[in-house]
Amino acid sequence: MSLFVETIRVEGGEAPLLSLHQARLDNTLRACCGTDAPRIDLTGIVNGLAFTPRRMKVRVVYGCNGVTEVTCEQYRLRHIGSLKVVCDDTIDYAFKRTDRRCLQRLTAMRDNCDDVLIVRNGLLTDTSFTNIALLVDGRWLTPAQPLLAGVMRSRLIADGILRESDLTLDDVRRATGIRLTNAMTDWGEMEVLPSRIVP
C-alpha cells in the first residue's frame, strides 16, 4: 500500500499553511484512493498536539486506510550552499510519498554539493526537498512543472510573489538570485548563489 506524508510547520502554536496541506492531502486521497478515500482532518490532529514556541515539524503519514503515524520534532534548518544539476526525464513525484527512492537515487549523484537540482525534459523542476525560484530580470520565477507542487510555493504564487514559467539552465545562468522554499521555511530563508549551481 502506498503511503503519503504531509510535513507541517507549527510555530508558536500556529500552522499558517494548514489549509493548503489539507487541500493537498484531500487531492492525493481522491486521486490515489478514489471512493474509498478516508476523511482525515489535519486541524484535529495538529490541535491535539502540545507545542513549544519553537518551530516544530509535524509529520503526518497516511494512506487509503487513514493515518498511520504522527510525529512532532523541533525543526532544524538545513544549510544548502550548492546544487549539482542532475537530469532524469522519467522521474515522477507528483504526490508526496514516503517512498523517496527516486529522489534518493538522484541525491546520491550530488558529488561534493549539498543537494541536487533536478532537470526533467530540459526544464528545471525541484531540488530533492524544496521548490526553487530564480530572480530573472527583476521577477521571481518558479518552474511551471515542478516534481511536487509545494504548499509554500502555492502560497507565494497566490500572493503574487512568484510567477510560474518554463525554466531552463539558461535561466539559471541569467539569474541574479536563487531561493529554495518548502513548507518549513520562510521566504528568503534559504538562498543559493547562482555561481554555486554546478553543471
Coordinates of C-alpha atoms in Angstrom, one line a residue, residues 7-193:
T7 CA 5.1 17.8 6.8
I8 CA 3.5 20.7 8.6
R9 CA 5.2 23.7 10.2
V10 CA 3.9 24.8 13.5
E11 CA 5.4 27.8 15.3
G12 CA 4.0 29.5 18.4
G13 CA 1.1 27.1 18.2
E14 CA 0.1 28.3 14.7
A15 CA 0.2 26.3 11.5
P16 CA -0.1 29.0 8.8
L17 CA -0.3 26.7 5.8
L18 CA -2.6 24.1 7.3
S19 CA -5.5 24.7 4.8
L20 CA -3.1 24.2 1.9
H21 CA -1.8 21.0 3.5
Q22 CA -5.4 19.8 3.9
A23 CA -6.2 20.6 0.2
R24 CA -3.2 18.6 -1.0
L25 CA -4.0 15.7 1.3
D26 CA -7.6 15.6 0.1
N27 CA -6.4 15.8 -3.6
T28 CA -3.9 13.0 -3.0
L29 CA -6.5 10.7 -1.4
R30 CA -9.1 11.4 -4.2
A31 CA -6.5 10.6 -6.9
C32 CA -5.0 7.6 -5.3
C33 CA -7.8 6.0 -3.2
G34 CA -10.9 7.0 -5.2
T35 CA -14.3 6.5 -3.5
D36 CA -12.6 4.6 -0.7
A37 CA -10.6 7.6 0.5
P38 CA -10.8 8.2 4.2
R39 CA -11.6 11.6 5.8
I40 CA -8.5 12.9 7.5
D41 CA -8.8 16.2 9.5
L42 CA -5.4 17.8 9.8
T43 CA -6.7 20.6 12.1
G44 CA -7.9 18.0 14.6
I45 CA -4.5 16.2 14.5
V46 CA -2.5 19.4 14.9
N47 CA -4.8 20.8 17.7
G48 CA -4.3 17.6 19.6
L49 CA -0.6 18.1 20.0
A50 CA 1.4 20.1 22.5
F51 CA 3.9 22.6 21.2
T52 CA 6.8 24.7 22.4
P53 CA 7.2 28.3 21.0
R54 CA 10.0 27.0 18.7
R55 CA 9.5 26.0 15.0
M56 CA 8.2 22.4 15.1
K57 CA 7.8 19.8 12.3
V58 CA 4.7 17.7 12.4
R59 CA 4.9 14.7 10.1
V60 CA 1.5 13.0 9.3
V61 CA 1.9 9.7 7.4
Y62 CA -1.3 8.5 5.8
G63 CA -2.8 6.2 3.2
C64 CA -6.0 4.7 1.9
N65 CA -6.6 3.2 5.4
G66 CA -6.2 6.5 7.2
V67 CA -3.4 8.0 9.3
T68 CA -0.7 5.5 10.2
E69 CA 1.8 7.8 12.1
V70 CA 2.1 11.3 13.6
T71 CA 5.4 12.6 14.8
C72 CA 6.5 16.0 16.1
E73 CA 10.0 17.3 16.5
Q74 CA 11.9 20.6 16.6
Y75 CA 12.8 21.7 13.1
R76 CA 16.5 22.3 12.2
L77 CA 17.1 24.3 9.0
R78 CA 19.4 22.6 6.5
H79 CA 22.2 24.6 5.0
I80 CA 22.2 24.3 1.2
G81 CA 25.0 26.3 -0.3
S82 CA 25.5 24.4 -3.6
L83 CA 23.4 22.4 -6.1
K84 CA 24.5 19.8 -8.6
V85 CA 22.5 19.6 -11.8
V86 CA 21.2 16.1 -12.5
C87 CA 18.9 15.0 -15.3
D88 CA 16.1 12.5 -15.2
D89 CA 13.4 12.6 -17.9
T90 CA 11.2 9.8 -16.3
I91 CA 11.1 10.8 -12.6
D92 CA 7.6 11.1 -11.2
Y93 CA 6.9 12.5 -7.7
A94 CA 3.6 14.3 -8.2
F95 CA 2.3 13.0 -4.8
K96 CA 4.3 13.5 -1.6
R97 CA 5.0 9.8 -0.9
T98 CA 7.0 8.3 2.0
D99 CA 8.9 6.3 -0.7
R100 CA 11.6 8.7 -1.8
R101 CA 13.8 6.2 -3.6
C102 CA 13.6 8.1 -6.9
L103 CA 14.8 11.2 -5.2
Q104 CA 17.5 9.5 -3.1
R105 CA 18.9 7.9 -6.2
L106 CA 19.5 11.4 -7.7
T107 CA 20.7 12.9 -4.4
A108 CA 23.4 10.2 -4.4
M109 CA 24.8 11.9 -7.6
R110 CA 25.4 15.3 -5.9
D111 CA 29.2 14.8 -5.6
N112 CA 30.5 17.4 -3.3
C113 CA 27.4 19.6 -3.5
D114 CA 24.8 19.9 -0.7
D115 CA 21.9 18.8 -2.9
V116 CA 20.7 18.4 -6.5
L117 CA 18.8 20.5 -8.9
I118 CA 16.7 18.1 -11.0
V119 CA 16.1 18.7 -14.7
R120 CA 13.4 16.8 -16.5
N121 CA 13.0 17.0 -20.3
G122 CA 15.2 20.1 -20.4
L123 CA 13.2 22.0 -17.7
L124 CA 14.1 22.8 -14.1
T125 CA 11.9 21.1 -11.6
D126 CA 12.9 21.0 -7.9
T127 CA 15.8 20.1 -5.5
S128 CA 15.4 16.8 -3.6
F129 CA 13.3 18.5 -0.9
T130 CA 12.4 22.1 -2.0
N131 CA 10.9 24.1 -4.7
I132 CA 13.2 26.6 -6.4
A133 CA 12.8 30.2 -7.5
L134 CA 15.0 32.3 -9.8
L135 CA 15.3 36.1 -9.9
V136 CA 15.4 36.9 -13.6
D137 CA 15.0 40.4 -14.9
G138 CA 13.7 41.6 -11.6
R139 CA 11.0 38.9 -11.3
W140 CA 10.9 35.8 -9.1
L141 CA 10.0 32.8 -11.3
T142 CA 9.4 29.2 -10.3
P143 CA 9.2 26.1 -12.6
A144 CA 5.8 25.7 -14.1
Q145 CA 6.3 21.9 -14.0
P146 CA 7.7 21.1 -10.5
L147 CA 8.1 17.5 -9.3
L148 CA 5.9 18.4 -6.4
A149 CA 3.7 21.5 -6.1
G150 CA 4.7 22.6 -2.6
V151 CA 2.3 24.3 -0.3
M152 CA 4.6 27.3 0.3
R153 CA 5.1 27.6 -3.4
S154 CA 1.3 27.7 -3.8
R155 CA 1.0 30.4 -1.2
L156 CA 3.8 32.5 -2.8
I157 CA 2.1 32.2 -6.2
A158 CA -1.3 33.2 -4.8
D159 CA 0.3 36.2 -3.1
G160 CA 1.8 37.3 -6.4
I161 CA 5.4 36.9 -5.1
L162 CA 6.2 34.0 -7.6
R163 CA 5.2 33.5 -11.2
E164 CA 5.3 30.2 -12.9
S165 CA 7.4 29.8 -16.0
D166 CA 9.2 27.1 -18.0
L167 CA 12.8 27.5 -16.8
T168 CA 16.0 26.0 -18.2
L169 CA 19.6 26.0 -17.3
D170 CA 20.0 29.2 -19.4
D171 CA 17.7 30.9 -17.0
V172 CA 19.9 29.8 -14.1
R173 CA 22.8 31.5 -15.8
R174 CA 20.8 34.7 -16.2
A175 CA 19.5 34.6 -12.6
T176 CA 20.7 37.2 -10.1
G177 CA 19.2 35.3 -7.2
I178 CA 18.1 31.8 -6.3
R179 CA 15.8 30.9 -3.4
L180 CA 14.7 27.5 -2.1
T181 CA 11.4 27.1 -0.4
N182 CA 9.3 24.5 1.3
A183 CA 6.6 24.4 4.0
M184 CA 9.1 24.5 6.8
T185 CA 10.9 27.7 5.8
D186 CA 10.3 31.4 5.4
W187 CA 10.6 33.0 2.0
G188 CA 14.2 34.1 1.6
E189 CA 15.5 31.9 4.4
M190 CA 17.3 29.6 2.0
E191 CA 19.4 31.1 -0.8
V192 CA 21.9 29.7 -3.2
L193 CA 24.3 31.9 -5.2

